[in-house]
Coordinates of C-alpha atoms in Angstrom, one line a residue:
M28 CA 71.5 92.2 -76.6
C29 CA 71.4 93.5 -72.7
L30 CA 68.6 92.7 -70.8
V31 CA 68.0 94.5 -67.1
L32 CA 65.7 93.0 -64.6
V33 CA 64.6 95.0 -61.8
I34 CA 63.0 93.6 -58.5
T35 CA 62.2 95.7 -55.3
C36 CA 64.0 94.8 -52.3
C37 CA 63.1 92.9 -49.3
S38 CA 62.7 93.8 -45.9
V39 CA 66.1 92.3 -45.0
Y40 CA 68.0 95.2 -46.3
V41 CA 65.9 98.0 -44.4
S42 CA 68.6 97.8 -41.6
L43 CA 71.3 98.5 -43.9
F44 CA 69.9 102.1 -44.3
V45 CA 69.4 102.9 -40.7
S46 CA 71.8 104.0 -38.0
S47 CA 73.3 100.9 -35.9
S48 CA 72.2 102.1 -32.6
W49 CA 68.5 102.4 -31.6
S50 CA 69.6 104.6 -28.7
N51 CA 69.9 107.3 -31.3
I52 CA 66.3 107.4 -32.1
K53 CA 65.4 111.2 -31.5
T54 CA 62.2 112.4 -29.6
N55 CA 60.9 115.7 -29.2
S56 CA 60.1 116.1 -25.6
T57 CA 59.9 119.9 -25.2
T58 CA 56.5 119.5 -23.7
E59 CA 54.3 116.7 -22.3
T60 CA 51.7 117.3 -25.2
T61 CA 54.4 117.2 -27.9
P62 CA 54.0 114.0 -30.0
R63 CA 57.1 112.2 -30.1
R64 CA 58.9 111.7 -33.2
H65 CA 60.3 108.4 -34.1
D66 CA 63.3 109.2 -36.2
V67 CA 65.7 106.5 -37.4
P68 CA 68.9 108.3 -38.5
Q69 CA 70.1 107.0 -41.8
R70 CA 73.7 106.5 -43.2
R71 CA 74.5 106.0 -46.6
L72 CA 76.4 103.0 -47.5
T73 CA 79.4 103.4 -49.9
L74 CA 79.1 100.9 -52.5
P75 CA 81.7 100.8 -55.4
P76 CA 80.8 102.0 -58.7
R77 CA 79.5 99.2 -61.1
N78 CA 80.0 99.0 -65.1
S79 CA 77.2 98.1 -67.1
S80 CA 77.0 97.5 -71.1
S81 CA 74.5 98.6 -73.3
N82 CA 74.2 95.0 -74.8
T83 CA 73.0 93.4 -71.6
A84 CA 70.0 93.7 -69.5
G85 CA 69.2 94.4 -65.9
F86 CA 66.8 92.7 -63.8
V87 CA 64.7 94.8 -61.6
H88 CA 63.0 93.2 -58.7
M89 CA 59.9 94.8 -57.7
G90 CA 59.2 93.7 -53.9
K91 CA 56.2 91.1 -53.6
T92 CA 56.1 90.2 -57.4
G93 CA 57.9 86.7 -57.5
G94 CA 61.4 88.4 -58.0
S95 CA 63.1 86.1 -55.5
T96 CA 62.0 83.1 -57.7
I97 CA 63.3 84.7 -60.7
S98 CA 66.6 85.8 -59.2
S99 CA 67.5 82.1 -58.0
L100 CA 67.4 81.3 -61.9
L101 CA 69.9 84.1 -62.7
Q102 CA 73.5 83.8 -63.0
N103 CA 74.0 87.4 -61.7
G104 CA 70.8 87.5 -59.4
C105 CA 72.6 88.8 -56.4
N106 CA 72.6 92.6 -55.1
S107 CA 75.7 94.4 -54.3
L108 CA 76.0 93.5 -50.6
S109 CA 75.6 89.4 -51.3
G110 CA 78.8 88.6 -52.6
S111 CA 78.8 85.9 -55.1
C112 CA 75.8 84.2 -55.9
E113 CA 74.8 81.0 -54.7
R114 CA 72.8 78.9 -57.4
S115 CA 71.9 75.5 -57.9
T116 CA 74.4 73.5 -59.8
N117 CA 72.0 71.4 -61.9
L118 CA 70.5 74.5 -63.5
T119 CA 71.7 75.4 -67.1
D120 CA 71.9 79.0 -67.9
S121 CA 69.0 80.1 -69.9
P122 CA 69.1 82.8 -72.5
V123 CA 67.9 85.3 -70.1
S124 CA 70.3 84.3 -67.5
K125 CA 73.2 84.9 -69.8
W126 CA 71.7 88.1 -71.1
V127 CA 71.3 89.7 -67.5
E128 CA 74.4 91.4 -66.2
H129 CA 73.3 92.9 -62.8
Y130 CA 70.4 92.5 -60.6
Y131 CA 68.8 95.5 -59.1
H132 CA 66.7 95.3 -55.8
V133 CA 66.8 97.6 -52.8
P134 CA 70.3 98.3 -52.0
D135 CA 71.1 98.8 -55.9
F136 CA 68.0 100.8 -57.0
W137 CA 70.0 104.0 -56.8
R138 CA 72.3 102.7 -59.7
L139 CA 69.5 102.4 -62.0
P140 CA 69.5 106.1 -63.5
Q141 CA 73.0 105.8 -64.4
A142 CA 72.7 102.0 -65.8
N143 CA 74.0 101.9 -69.2
H144 CA 72.1 98.7 -70.1
R145 CA 69.5 99.3 -73.0
S146 CA 67.1 96.5 -71.8
F147 CA 65.5 96.1 -68.2
I148 CA 63.4 93.2 -67.1
V149 CA 61.0 94.1 -64.5
S150 CA 59.2 91.6 -62.1
I151 CA 55.4 93.0 -61.9
R152 CA 52.1 92.2 -60.1
D153 CA 48.8 93.8 -59.6
P154 CA 49.1 96.8 -57.5
Y155 CA 46.5 95.9 -55.1
D156 CA 47.7 92.5 -54.5
R157 CA 51.3 93.7 -54.3
T158 CA 50.4 96.4 -51.8
V159 CA 48.3 94.1 -49.6
S160 CA 51.1 91.4 -49.7
A161 CA 53.6 94.1 -48.5
L162 CA 51.7 95.3 -45.7
L163 CA 51.1 91.8 -44.4
Y164 CA 54.1 90.2 -45.0
H165 CA 55.8 92.8 -42.6
H166 CA 53.3 93.0 -39.9
P167 CA 55.0 91.9 -36.6
E168 CA 52.1 89.6 -36.1
N169 CA 52.9 87.8 -39.4
T170 CA 56.7 87.6 -39.7
K171 CA 57.3 84.6 -37.8
F172 CA 54.7 82.7 -39.8
Y173 CA 56.6 83.7 -42.8
Q174 CA 60.1 82.9 -41.4
L175 CA 61.1 86.3 -42.1
Q176 CA 64.6 87.0 -40.9
Q177 CA 64.5 90.3 -39.3
T178 CA 67.1 92.6 -37.6
T179 CA 66.7 93.7 -33.9
R180 CA 66.0 97.0 -35.2
Q181 CA 63.3 95.7 -37.5
Q182 CA 61.8 93.9 -34.5
K183 CA 61.9 96.9 -32.7
L184 CA 60.4 99.3 -35.2
G185 CA 57.6 96.8 -36.4
P186 CA 55.1 97.3 -33.5
L187 CA 55.7 101.2 -33.5
A188 CA 55.1 101.0 -37.6
Y189 CA 51.9 99.1 -37.4
Q190 CA 50.5 100.5 -34.2
C191 CA 47.9 102.6 -36.2
F192 CA 46.9 100.0 -38.5
P193 CA 46.8 96.4 -36.8
T194 CA 44.5 95.0 -39.6
L195 CA 44.2 95.7 -43.2
E196 CA 40.7 97.1 -42.5
A197 CA 42.5 99.5 -40.3
F198 CA 44.7 100.4 -42.5
A199 CA 42.1 101.2 -45.2
S200 CA 39.8 103.0 -42.9
L201 CA 42.5 105.6 -42.4
L202 CA 43.2 106.6 -45.9
Q203 CA 40.8 109.7 -46.0
R204 CA 42.3 111.7 -49.2
G205 CA 41.0 109.6 -52.1
N206 CA 43.0 109.4 -55.1
S207 CA 45.4 112.5 -53.8
T208 CA 48.8 111.7 -53.0
D209 CA 49.2 114.8 -51.1
C210 CA 49.8 113.7 -47.4
N211 CA 50.3 116.1 -44.5
Y212 CA 53.4 114.3 -43.5
P213 CA 56.3 116.7 -43.0
Y214 CA 59.0 114.1 -42.0
R215 CA 61.9 113.1 -43.6
H216 CA 61.2 109.4 -45.1
N217 CA 63.3 107.5 -42.2
V218 CA 60.7 108.9 -39.8
I219 CA 57.8 106.9 -38.3
E220 CA 55.5 109.2 -36.7
P221 CA 52.2 107.9 -35.3
S222 CA 50.6 110.8 -33.8
D223 CA 48.3 111.2 -36.7
C224 CA 47.5 107.9 -37.9
S225 CA 45.8 109.0 -41.0
E226 CA 48.6 111.0 -42.4
L227 CA 51.0 108.0 -41.4
A228 CA 48.9 105.7 -43.6
C229 CA 48.6 108.2 -46.6
A230 CA 52.4 108.5 -46.3
T231 CA 52.9 104.6 -46.1
I232 CA 50.8 103.8 -49.3
H233 CA 52.2 106.8 -51.3
G234 CA 55.9 105.6 -50.6
K235 CA 57.0 108.3 -48.1
V236 CA 58.0 106.1 -45.2
R237 CA 61.2 104.2 -45.7
F238 CA 60.3 101.5 -43.1
F239 CA 57.8 99.8 -45.6
T240 CA 60.2 99.0 -48.0
H241 CA 58.2 97.6 -50.9
L242 CA 55.8 100.4 -50.8
F243 CA 58.7 103.0 -50.6
F244 CA 59.9 101.6 -53.8
N245 CA 56.6 101.4 -55.6
Y246 CA 55.8 101.7 -59.2
R247 CA 55.8 105.3 -59.4
N248 CA 59.2 105.4 -57.8
I249 CA 61.0 102.8 -60.0
V250 CA 59.1 104.3 -63.0
E251 CA 59.5 107.9 -62.6
T252 CA 62.8 108.1 -60.8
K253 CA 64.8 105.1 -61.1
L254 CA 64.0 103.6 -64.8
L255 CA 63.4 107.3 -66.3
L256 CA 61.4 105.9 -69.1
S257 CA 61.0 109.7 -70.1
E258 CA 63.1 113.0 -70.0
N259 CA 63.1 116.6 -70.8
N260 CA 65.1 117.5 -73.6
D261 CA 66.8 120.9 -74.4
N262 CA 63.7 122.3 -75.5
G263 CA 61.8 121.3 -72.3
I264 CA 59.7 118.6 -74.2
V265 CA 59.0 115.3 -72.4
T266 CA 60.3 112.2 -74.9
E267 CA 60.6 108.7 -74.3
K268 CA 64.2 107.3 -73.4
Q269 CA 65.4 104.6 -75.7
R270 CA 65.1 102.0 -72.9
Q271 CA 63.7 98.6 -73.8
V272 CA 61.6 97.4 -71.1
Y273 CA 60.2 93.6 -70.5
V274 CA 58.0 92.4 -68.0
L275 CA 57.4 89.2 -65.9
R276 CA 53.9 89.1 -64.3
Q277 CA 53.6 87.1 -61.1
E278 CA 50.0 86.0 -62.1
H279 CA 52.0 84.2 -65.1
L280 CA 55.6 83.9 -63.9
W281 CA 56.3 80.7 -65.5
E282 CA 54.7 81.4 -68.7
D283 CA 56.3 84.8 -69.2
W284 CA 59.6 83.3 -68.2
T285 CA 59.3 80.8 -70.8
A286 CA 58.2 82.9 -73.6
L287 CA 60.8 85.7 -72.6
N288 CA 63.9 83.1 -73.0
K289 CA 62.3 81.8 -76.3
L290 CA 61.9 85.7 -77.5
V291 CA 65.8 86.5 -76.6
A292 CA 67.3 83.2 -77.5
T293 CA 70.0 83.0 -80.1
A294 CA 70.6 80.1 -82.5
D295 CA 73.2 78.5 -79.9
D296 CA 70.7 79.1 -77.0
K297 CA 67.9 77.1 -78.7
S298 CA 70.4 74.3 -79.0
N299 CA 71.9 74.3 -75.6
W300 CA 68.9 75.1 -73.6
K301 CA 67.4 71.7 -73.6
E302 CA 64.0 70.8 -72.4
A303 CA 65.5 69.3 -69.3
A304 CA 66.9 72.4 -68.3
I305 CA 63.1 73.8 -68.8
N306 CA 61.8 71.1 -66.6
N307 CA 64.7 71.6 -63.9
E308 CA 63.6 75.6 -63.8
A309 CA 59.9 74.7 -63.5
N310 CA 60.5 72.6 -60.6
K311 CA 62.3 75.7 -59.2
F312 CA 59.2 77.7 -59.7
Q313 CA 57.0 75.2 -57.9
S314 CA 59.3 75.0 -54.8
H315 CA 60.8 78.5 -54.3
R316 CA 59.3 80.4 -51.2
N317 CA 56.1 78.8 -51.4
I318 CA 53.9 80.7 -48.8
T319 CA 50.5 80.0 -50.4
G320 CA 48.1 78.9 -47.9
L321 CA 49.6 79.9 -44.7
N322 CA 47.2 80.7 -41.8
V323 CA 48.5 84.1 -40.7
P324 CA 47.0 86.1 -37.8
V325 CA 46.7 89.4 -39.5
T326 CA 44.7 88.4 -43.1
R327 CA 43.6 90.1 -46.3
E328 CA 39.8 90.5 -44.7
I329 CA 38.6 93.8 -45.9
S330 CA 35.1 95.4 -46.5
Q331 CA 33.7 96.4 -49.4
Q332 CA 34.1 100.1 -48.1
G333 CA 37.5 99.5 -47.0
R334 CA 38.8 98.2 -50.5
H335 CA 37.1 101.2 -52.1
K336 CA 39.3 103.5 -50.2
L337 CA 42.4 101.6 -50.7
C338 CA 41.7 101.3 -54.4
L339 CA 41.4 105.0 -54.6
A340 CA 44.8 105.6 -52.9
L341 CA 46.3 103.2 -55.4
E342 CA 45.1 105.1 -58.7
T343 CA 48.6 106.5 -59.5
E344 CA 50.1 103.1 -58.6
Y345 CA 47.8 101.6 -61.3
I346 CA 48.8 104.4 -63.7
A347 CA 52.5 103.6 -63.5
Y348 CA 51.7 99.7 -63.5
F349 CA 49.9 100.1 -66.7
R350 CA 52.7 102.3 -68.3
L351 CA 55.1 99.4 -67.9
L352 CA 52.6 97.0 -69.3
Q353 CA 52.1 99.3 -72.3
V354 CA 55.7 100.0 -73.0
A355 CA 56.8 96.1 -72.6
I356 CA 58.2 94.7 -75.5
N357 CA 56.8 90.9 -74.6
M358 CA 53.2 92.1 -73.9
N359 CA 50.6 92.3 -76.3
D360 CA 47.0 93.5 -76.2
N361 CA 45.8 90.2 -74.8
D362 CA 48.4 90.4 -71.8
V363 CA 47.4 93.8 -71.0
A364 CA 43.7 93.0 -71.0
D365 CA 44.1 90.2 -68.7
C366 CA 45.9 92.4 -66.5
Q367 CA 43.1 94.8 -66.8
R368 CA 40.7 91.9 -65.9
I369 CA 42.3 91.3 -62.7
A370 CA 42.7 94.9 -61.5
R371 CA 38.9 95.4 -62.4
Q372 CA 38.4 92.4 -60.0
N373 CA 40.4 93.8 -57.2
C374 CA 39.3 97.5 -57.8
P375 CA 36.0 97.8 -59.4
N376 CA 35.5 101.2 -58.5
L377 CA 38.5 102.5 -60.7
N378 CA 38.1 103.5 -64.3
F379 CA 40.9 101.5 -65.8
A380 CA 40.0 102.7 -69.3
V381 CA 41.3 106.1 -68.9
M382 CA 44.7 104.9 -67.8
L383 CA 45.1 102.8 -71.1
R384 CA 45.9 104.1 -74.6
T385 CA 46.0 101.7 -77.5
K386 CA 48.7 99.1 -77.6
K387 CA 49.9 97.7 -81.0
S388 CA 50.0 93.9 -80.9

């Protein structure tokens, strides 16, 4: 059996997709009144082809979903640019670790459509919480508190990217298009253009600006263009692809990880994966990248009106999120209902009933 786990990429890889010289940032200076365009030229990294087998799984790391914690428990938990994985020697390979052949994060998301894995494991989190976390995590005033490693390019781009929305409330107040994903932002995704803050905010939350890596690789992007859970057949009819999906919810990360290992374990796995190994992994969960409780300058504070606008803009993200939950083999009706409960707490103005169809237990 093959499993694929997908995790969104961390900001540390953003620089790999931009030019090596900031002096190449383009500006449009035909007249003094013409807005400046901050264009970050991109270069395509040439990564070697990578084989994948149908009886293995791929781990898909969605950004800000606890994927880094999971990757630390996988034998193959590194992207193509990392070289060999560094793992704790006292960890016993779990059934999931032995099942996962490749790890997919930002540098390797492009490989997903051609991947041969029949199974994929996707790390997920409520869209509202994930979006807010992603915005605040890369805010230039917060990065030092998260001890986030940034390139010189990222340090220079951060103030430009966030000048329109210095706070979460400011960002939400700029979202003027309701639940529409249409934005008047006619620039390439590697362009940061702050002359119209409302349109920049619209483009940012709908995954049209590459600098905001975790928002660029959102649920819609991964589900519709990377995992390709559905496709058009020769008659133009949309059909479900034969890809098995499993999810790991950040809100129940340890419980989902343990349950998934038991679900995919073979007879040999059950005898070799001892209770001691489970306890070691539990300790790893407790210690890995624990940033809860940090007092950062830019916080999650938001008004009721701001939350309302932000939630409306996230409606299509919630649709893609619940689609993942509904096709996930390891989720039942109670699991989906719990995710719906969290979603209603975060976004009480959205109608989640219309996003869900009956799921068999």
